[in-house]
XYZ file of C-alpha atoms in Angstrom:
436
model
C 24.588 -33.270 23.291
C 20.804 -33.517 23.294
C 20.549 -29.824 22.464
C 22.874 -30.261 19.477
C 20.766 -33.153 18.229
C 17.623 -31.030 18.512
C 19.351 -28.239 16.570
C 20.401 -30.678 13.852
C 16.866 -32.046 13.706
C 15.509 -28.509 13.281
C 17.622 -28.076 10.129
C 15.963 -31.189 8.697
C 12.404 -30.212 9.613
C 9.957 -30.833 6.723
C 9.240 -27.673 4.769
C 12.558 -25.977 5.504
C 13.790 -26.481 1.935
C 17.128 -27.779 3.268
C 17.017 -31.530 2.646
C 16.392 -31.295 -1.095
C 19.426 -29.076 -1.629
C 21.599 -31.181 0.652
C 20.625 -34.204 -1.424
C 21.402 -32.301 -4.638
C 24.788 -31.268 -3.258
C 25.585 -34.824 -2.137
C 24.665 -36.264 -5.541
C 26.771 -33.637 -7.290
C 29.825 -34.328 -5.119
C 29.362 -38.087 -5.589
C 29.287 -37.694 -9.371
C 32.346 -35.434 -9.221
C 34.222 -37.982 -7.073
C 33.218 -40.788 -9.423
C 34.493 -38.847 -12.404
C 37.777 -38.066 -10.637
C 38.184 -41.739 -9.676
C 37.607 -42.867 -13.253
C 40.173 -40.337 -14.424
C 42.786 -41.693 -11.982
C 42.024 -45.275 -12.967
C 42.487 -44.491 -16.664
C 45.647 -42.528 -15.918
C 47.348 -45.122 -13.719
C 45.451 -48.284 -14.681
C 48.407 -49.870 -16.501
C 51.291 -48.654 -14.318
C 49.688 -48.577 -10.869
C 49.396 -45.626 -8.539
C 52.563 -43.712 -7.536
C 53.649 -44.151 -3.892
C 52.376 -40.669 -2.926
C 48.917 -41.331 -4.350
C 48.827 -44.757 -2.658
C 49.710 -43.099 0.647
C 47.086 -40.344 0.291
C 44.492 -42.950 -0.709
C 45.442 -45.071 2.361
C 45.961 -48.118 0.170
C 47.570 -49.894 3.105
C 44.174 -49.980 4.913
C 41.419 -52.516 4.238
C 38.979 -51.376 1.589
C 35.961 -51.213 3.935
C 37.904 -49.070 6.413
C 39.022 -46.671 3.671
C 35.433 -46.319 2.413
C 34.163 -45.585 5.929
C 36.940 -43.081 6.671
C 36.656 -41.086 3.440
C 32.840 -41.070 3.555
C 32.843 -39.753 7.125
C 35.527 -37.191 6.351
C 33.702 -36.008 3.230
C 30.349 -35.614 4.986
C 31.995 -33.765 7.890
C 33.830 -31.349 5.599
C 30.674 -30.685 3.588
C 28.697 -29.991 6.768
C 31.339 -27.650 8.209
C 31.774 -25.857 4.891
C 28.052 -25.338 4.391
C 27.564 -24.179 7.970
C 30.418 -21.667 7.806
C 29.350 -20.452 4.370
C 25.801 -19.964 5.593
C 26.961 -18.002 8.644
C 29.188 -15.799 6.495
C 26.301 -14.981 4.166
C 23.864 -14.406 7.034
C 26.254 -12.022 8.781
C 25.963 -9.702 5.803
C 22.268 -9.221 6.663
C 22.185 -9.633 10.454
C 23.425 -7.169 13.072
C 25.158 -9.903 15.070
C 26.358 -13.477 14.677
C 23.607 -15.953 15.606
C 24.197 -19.283 17.303
C 23.509 -22.538 15.505
C 20.171 -23.115 17.220
C 19.110 -19.507 16.727
C 20.079 -19.568 13.059
C 18.117 -22.773 12.470
C 15.095 -21.284 14.219
C 15.356 -18.057 12.198
C 15.467 -19.970 8.918
C 12.566 -22.154 10.010
C 10.414 -19.126 10.869
C 11.376 -17.295 7.671
C 10.518 -20.324 5.522
C 7.208 -20.771 7.328
C 6.322 -17.096 6.808
C 7.187 -17.254 3.098
C 4.715 -20.112 2.719
C 2.099 -18.412 4.897
C -1.434 -17.560 3.774
C -2.166 -14.548 1.588
C -3.984 -12.236 3.982
C -5.559 -8.931 2.970
C -6.409 -6.466 5.729
C -8.673 -3.486 5.051
C -8.753 -0.442 7.284
C -6.466 2.215 8.662
C -5.351 3.953 11.816
C -4.003 2.358 14.978
C -6.233 -0.701 14.732
C -4.737 -1.884 11.456
C -1.137 -1.302 12.535
C -1.838 -3.297 15.710
C -3.153 -6.216 13.664
C -0.233 -6.117 11.219
C 2.265 -6.058 14.078
C 0.937 -9.451 15.172
C 0.251 -11.031 11.769
C 3.752 -10.419 10.411
C 5.022 -13.269 12.605
C 2.815 -15.757 10.723
C 3.133 -14.785 7.065
C 5.082 -12.557 4.709
C 2.159 -12.560 2.275
C 0.355 -9.633 3.865
C -1.387 -6.855 1.970
C -2.726 -3.862 3.877
C -5.314 -1.800 1.993
C -5.418 1.613 3.621
C -7.856 4.516 3.517
C -6.776 7.793 1.895
C -9.408 10.039 3.510
C -7.212 11.350 6.357
C -7.090 15.157 6.380
C -5.922 16.036 9.874
C -2.597 16.852 11.509
C 0.656 16.423 9.628
C -1.002 14.305 6.921
C -3.601 16.960 6.231
C -1.009 19.718 5.992
C 1.132 17.739 3.543
C -1.937 16.795 1.536
C -3.031 20.417 1.255
C 0.426 21.867 0.592
C 1.848 19.255 -1.798
C -1.190 17.443 -3.180
C 0.013 14.011 -2.001
C -2.157 11.294 -0.544
C -2.212 11.489 3.264
C 0.771 9.426 4.481
C -0.160 9.041 8.162
C -1.931 5.671 8.123
C 0.623 4.298 5.654
C 3.390 5.409 8.004
C 1.830 3.450 10.866
C 1.552 0.314 8.731
C 5.155 0.559 7.501
C 6.387 0.880 11.082
C 4.273 -2.114 12.136
C 5.532 -4.365 9.317
C 9.205 -3.430 9.682
C 11.523 -6.157 10.967
C 12.748 -3.996 13.842
C 9.410 -2.399 14.573
C 10.398 -0.893 17.941
C 13.139 1.353 16.550
C 11.333 1.987 13.263
C 8.183 2.968 15.126
C 10.114 5.454 17.246
C 11.753 6.921 14.156
C 8.644 7.063 11.977
C 6.451 8.444 14.768
C 8.971 11.088 15.811
C 7.398 14.532 15.623
C 9.445 17.653 15.251
C 8.982 20.124 18.082
C 6.766 23.115 17.562
C 9.564 25.564 18.220
C 13.211 25.626 17.231
C 16.156 26.195 19.536
C 15.700 29.949 19.281
C 12.096 29.644 20.434
C 10.639 30.597 17.077
C 8.283 28.560 14.941
C 9.822 26.385 12.240
C 8.378 24.848 9.104
C 8.654 21.290 10.435
C 6.634 21.793 13.597
C 4.096 19.039 14.168
C 5.261 16.924 11.235
C 6.292 13.321 11.848
C 9.478 12.012 10.286
C 7.605 9.111 8.685
C 5.201 11.405 6.867
C 8.072 13.481 5.501
C 9.956 10.319 4.489
C 7.033 8.939 2.469
C 6.300 12.329 0.912
C 9.943 12.751 -0.115
C 9.984 9.211 -1.518
C 6.888 10.032 -3.582
C 8.711 13.027 -5.056
C 11.816 10.937 -5.812
C 9.964 7.975 -7.369
C 7.295 10.026 -9.107
C 4.222 8.361 -7.592
C 2.737 7.593 -4.195
C 2.307 3.871 -4.854
C 5.957 3.522 -5.881
C 6.937 5.495 -2.803
C 5.180 2.921 -0.622
C 6.881 0.032 -2.418
C 10.349 1.581 -2.195
C 9.846 2.599 1.434
C 8.972 -1.010 2.162
C 12.188 -2.184 0.521
C 14.304 0.334 2.435
C 12.832 -0.782 5.759
C 12.574 -4.497 4.827
C 8.892 -4.726 5.729
C 7.051 -8.046 5.650
C 4.218 -7.498 3.236
C 2.741 -4.766 1.040
C 0.832 -1.574 1.776
C -1.582 -0.299 -0.872
C -4.036 2.608 -1.072
C -7.674 1.763 -1.696
C -7.732 4.508 -4.341
C -5.354 7.076 -5.786
C -8.189 9.604 -6.123
C -8.023 12.723 -3.940
C -11.199 12.036 -1.941
C -12.874 13.803 0.959
C -14.948 11.994 3.567
C -18.322 13.502 4.484
C -20.792 12.517 7.188
C -24.470 13.210 7.717
C -25.207 13.547 11.431
C -28.534 13.671 13.244
C -28.675 17.246 14.570
C -31.594 18.782 16.491
C -32.920 20.566 13.414
C -32.516 17.649 11.031
C -29.602 16.125 9.204
C -26.357 18.104 9.162
C -23.337 17.591 6.901
C -19.794 17.354 8.313
C -16.852 17.702 5.930
C -13.511 16.007 6.522
C -12.345 12.854 8.280
C -10.718 14.798 11.110
C -13.871 16.833 11.829
C -16.338 13.943 11.967
C -15.399 12.554 15.427
C -15.716 16.042 16.939
C -19.382 16.396 16.056
C -21.637 16.046 19.131
C -24.346 14.390 17.034
C -24.761 10.701 16.093
C -23.465 9.718 12.659
C -26.145 8.605 10.204
C -23.962 7.793 7.216
C -20.594 8.594 5.645
C -19.750 9.020 1.957
C -16.937 10.124 -0.333
C -16.655 13.064 -2.668
C -16.148 12.755 -5.563
C -18.515 9.798 -5.868
C -17.378 6.371 -7.031
C -13.595 6.866 -7.009
C -11.691 4.229 -9.015
C -9.970 1.575 -6.942
C -6.225 1.094 -7.057
C -5.843 -1.945 -9.380
C -3.253 -3.616 -7.157
C -5.679 -3.542 -4.239
C -8.412 -5.237 -6.284
C -5.991 -7.934 -7.485
C -4.811 -8.582 -3.926
C -8.389 -9.040 -2.700
C -9.290 -11.462 -5.492
C -6.097 -13.458 -4.859
C -6.420 -13.560 -1.061
C -6.715 -16.631 1.138
C -8.263 -14.524 3.913
C -9.858 -11.051 3.950
C -9.960 -9.100 7.206
C -11.847 -5.859 7.894
C -10.692 -3.935 10.955
C -10.091 -3.317 13.680
C -10.254 0.460 13.604
C -12.515 3.496 13.621
C -15.731 2.293 12.029
C -16.777 5.440 10.167
C -13.408 7.082 9.452
C -10.986 4.162 8.925
C -12.950 1.100 7.787
C -15.912 2.347 5.768
C -13.974 4.818 3.556
C -12.236 1.828 1.939
C -15.521 0.031 1.286
C -17.056 3.197 -0.177
C -14.727 2.676 -3.149
C -17.147 0.578 -5.267
C -14.570 -1.722 -6.874
C -13.081 -2.572 -3.472
C -16.481 -3.605 -2.119
C -17.274 -5.543 -5.305
C -13.958 -7.395 -5.155
C -14.564 -8.395 -1.530
C -18.007 -9.734 -2.398
C -16.635 -11.592 -5.437
C -13.818 -13.252 -3.490
C -14.294 -16.836 -2.327
C -11.848 -16.393 0.554
C -13.080 -16.463 4.170
C -14.065 -12.953 5.270
C -14.042 -11.763 8.859
C -14.780 -8.462 10.571
C -12.721 -7.743 13.687
C -14.847 -5.735 16.081
C -13.235 -3.115 18.280
C -12.832 -4.049 21.929
C -14.307 -0.737 23.072
C -16.496 2.090 21.858
C -14.921 5.223 20.391
C -15.797 8.753 21.502
C -17.276 10.815 18.685
C -18.021 7.816 16.460
C -19.477 4.804 18.234
C -20.417 6.023 21.712
C -22.854 3.604 23.392
C -22.655 1.288 20.354
C -23.209 -2.413 20.907
C -21.643 -5.043 18.667
C -24.953 -5.258 16.818
C -24.906 -1.487 16.256
C -21.470 -1.765 14.625
C -22.750 -4.497 12.324
C -25.896 -2.527 11.438
C -23.763 0.492 10.490
C -21.677 -1.727 8.214
C -24.776 -3.236 6.629
C -26.298 0.204 6.059
C -23.304 1.187 3.931
C -22.293 -2.029 2.120
C -25.290 -4.329 2.453
C -25.975 -7.417 4.582
C -23.683 -10.406 5.018
C -20.663 -8.583 3.615
C -18.588 -10.680 6.020
C -19.659 -14.079 7.266
C -17.713 -14.076 10.552
C -17.088 -11.558 13.323
C -14.189 -11.781 15.764
C -14.945 -10.147 19.121
C -13.162 -9.879 22.453
C -14.708 -11.842 25.325
C -12.482 -10.661 28.183
C -14.573 -7.957 29.853
C -12.840 -8.081 33.240
C -10.131 -5.465 32.738
C -10.830 -2.059 34.304
C -10.950 0.918 31.956
C -9.326 4.255 32.804
C -11.611 7.289 33.233
C -10.129 8.847 30.100
C -10.932 8.340 27.319
C -14.601 7.713 28.217
C -15.215 4.348 26.540
C -17.052 1.101 27.264
C -16.015 -2.454 26.487
C -18.140 -4.069 23.782
C -20.026 -7.190 24.824
C -19.585 -10.034 22.281
C -23.316 -10.636 21.810
C -25.327 -10.621 18.580
C -29.041 -11.270 18.025
C -29.650 -14.666 16.435
C -31.519 -13.051 13.544
C -28.314 -11.405 12.322
C -27.004 -14.838 11.276
C -23.295 -14.106 11.604
C -20.776 -16.624 12.916
C -19.311 -15.118 16.086
C -15.672 -15.938 16.903
C -14.597 -14.915 20.395
C -11.374 -14.856 22.376
C -9.294 -12.889 24.858
C -7.683 -10.439 22.432
C -7.565 -7.345 24.634
C -4.406 -5.505 25.659
C -3.718 -5.590 29.392
C -1.718 -2.356 29.197
C -4.290 -0.474 27.078
C -7.631 -2.233 27.602
C -9.436 -0.117 24.997
C -7.272 -1.672 22.256
C -6.350 -5.101 20.941
C -3.199 -6.942 21.911
C -1.342 -7.540 18.606
C -0.051 -11.010 19.492
C -3.302 -12.257 21.036
C -5.343 -10.951 18.125
C -3.104 -12.452 15.449
C -2.932 -15.809 17.242
C -6.726 -16.047 17.562
C -7.255 -14.992 13.946
C -4.772 -17.538 12.577
C -6.206 -20.249 14.842
C -9.676 -19.600 13.406
C -8.352 -19.451 9.826
C -6.551 -22.799 10.126
C -9.716 -24.352 11.555
C -11.672 -23.004 8.579
C -9.152 -24.579 6.194
C -9.364 -27.963 7.913
C -13.142 -27.922 7.825
C -12.992 -27.020 4.130
């Protein structure tokens, strides 16, 4: 009984959008009943009600008892009808029939997500998809702005052969934002084997299904941005995924070689250089930003950079001038999520301060006011890949607000845990809102 009362109370929780429509329905039925009663009174006012009508109206009962009985019966029928109607409609969209408590909880979560903050994440790669996988439980108003500099693997082959933007990072984000992310991730990340059944090479070898899906959708819809939108609809993702630019750009890096600075061409080649990275840049220079990405940044309640590969996933987005300008112009809180560990080929032996200095060297100081860093340094790291956990320490002169928390994955301690990271980020954001 107590459980049923709790379930009923959940339906009436403030913010669910249920009570206002129940009240509207009740008022409408009351007006309808009043009109029907007036019609009967005018029809039989002079002659009196026929015996059948008197029996149905329980005229032989006291008036107070009739009012109580019909009110209770009416409310009960309305409740049962609405509940059954709601279940019938929900079954058209759900794989199985939910219980009353589960249905109430689902509606409560969905309503809360619809009213969630408008969060813009900027980055790419595994780090961004990890973050999105956690944030989608808090808000449907997510916008992921993704780099288009990828030129390796399946993405690079499709980019070179068909002239499309590299779909790999977009594929990861779509899988992360999908409602059933476990199955969608398996499907989108599925790679076709390098050899067919007859042992010979085939044209699909090495390609992932997700990359082919997005590329085919781009051909069907006529543009890459429409392909992302339609792919999101097909997979019922929670949020939007936008490119930082539609320009066909190439990422370059200057590295500190023994004989002076050396240029490395291509996002996939940069991490394989044995030399420290001095700076990265795009060619052609100053690519135009995708307008939807700029609008999303200016309309955001929260802007998040990272986590992800510093030089090949995060900075390529900020090297699009209008993206960087929009972030600076926004009045929303801005936070940089530092990686939990260093990355071979990019940030070996980097401290947290080194990451921040690299950001400042490319986009200027104080681009973000806060930095979220992991403070759980107790988990052992495997020998491969050779990485080190990043200590959450910054020199006072850097004047950034440091936000710390246990956001590391126990299973893969060189990466973030999606749920821990999202929970800590939202906790900080809500505190910022309260403090004004």
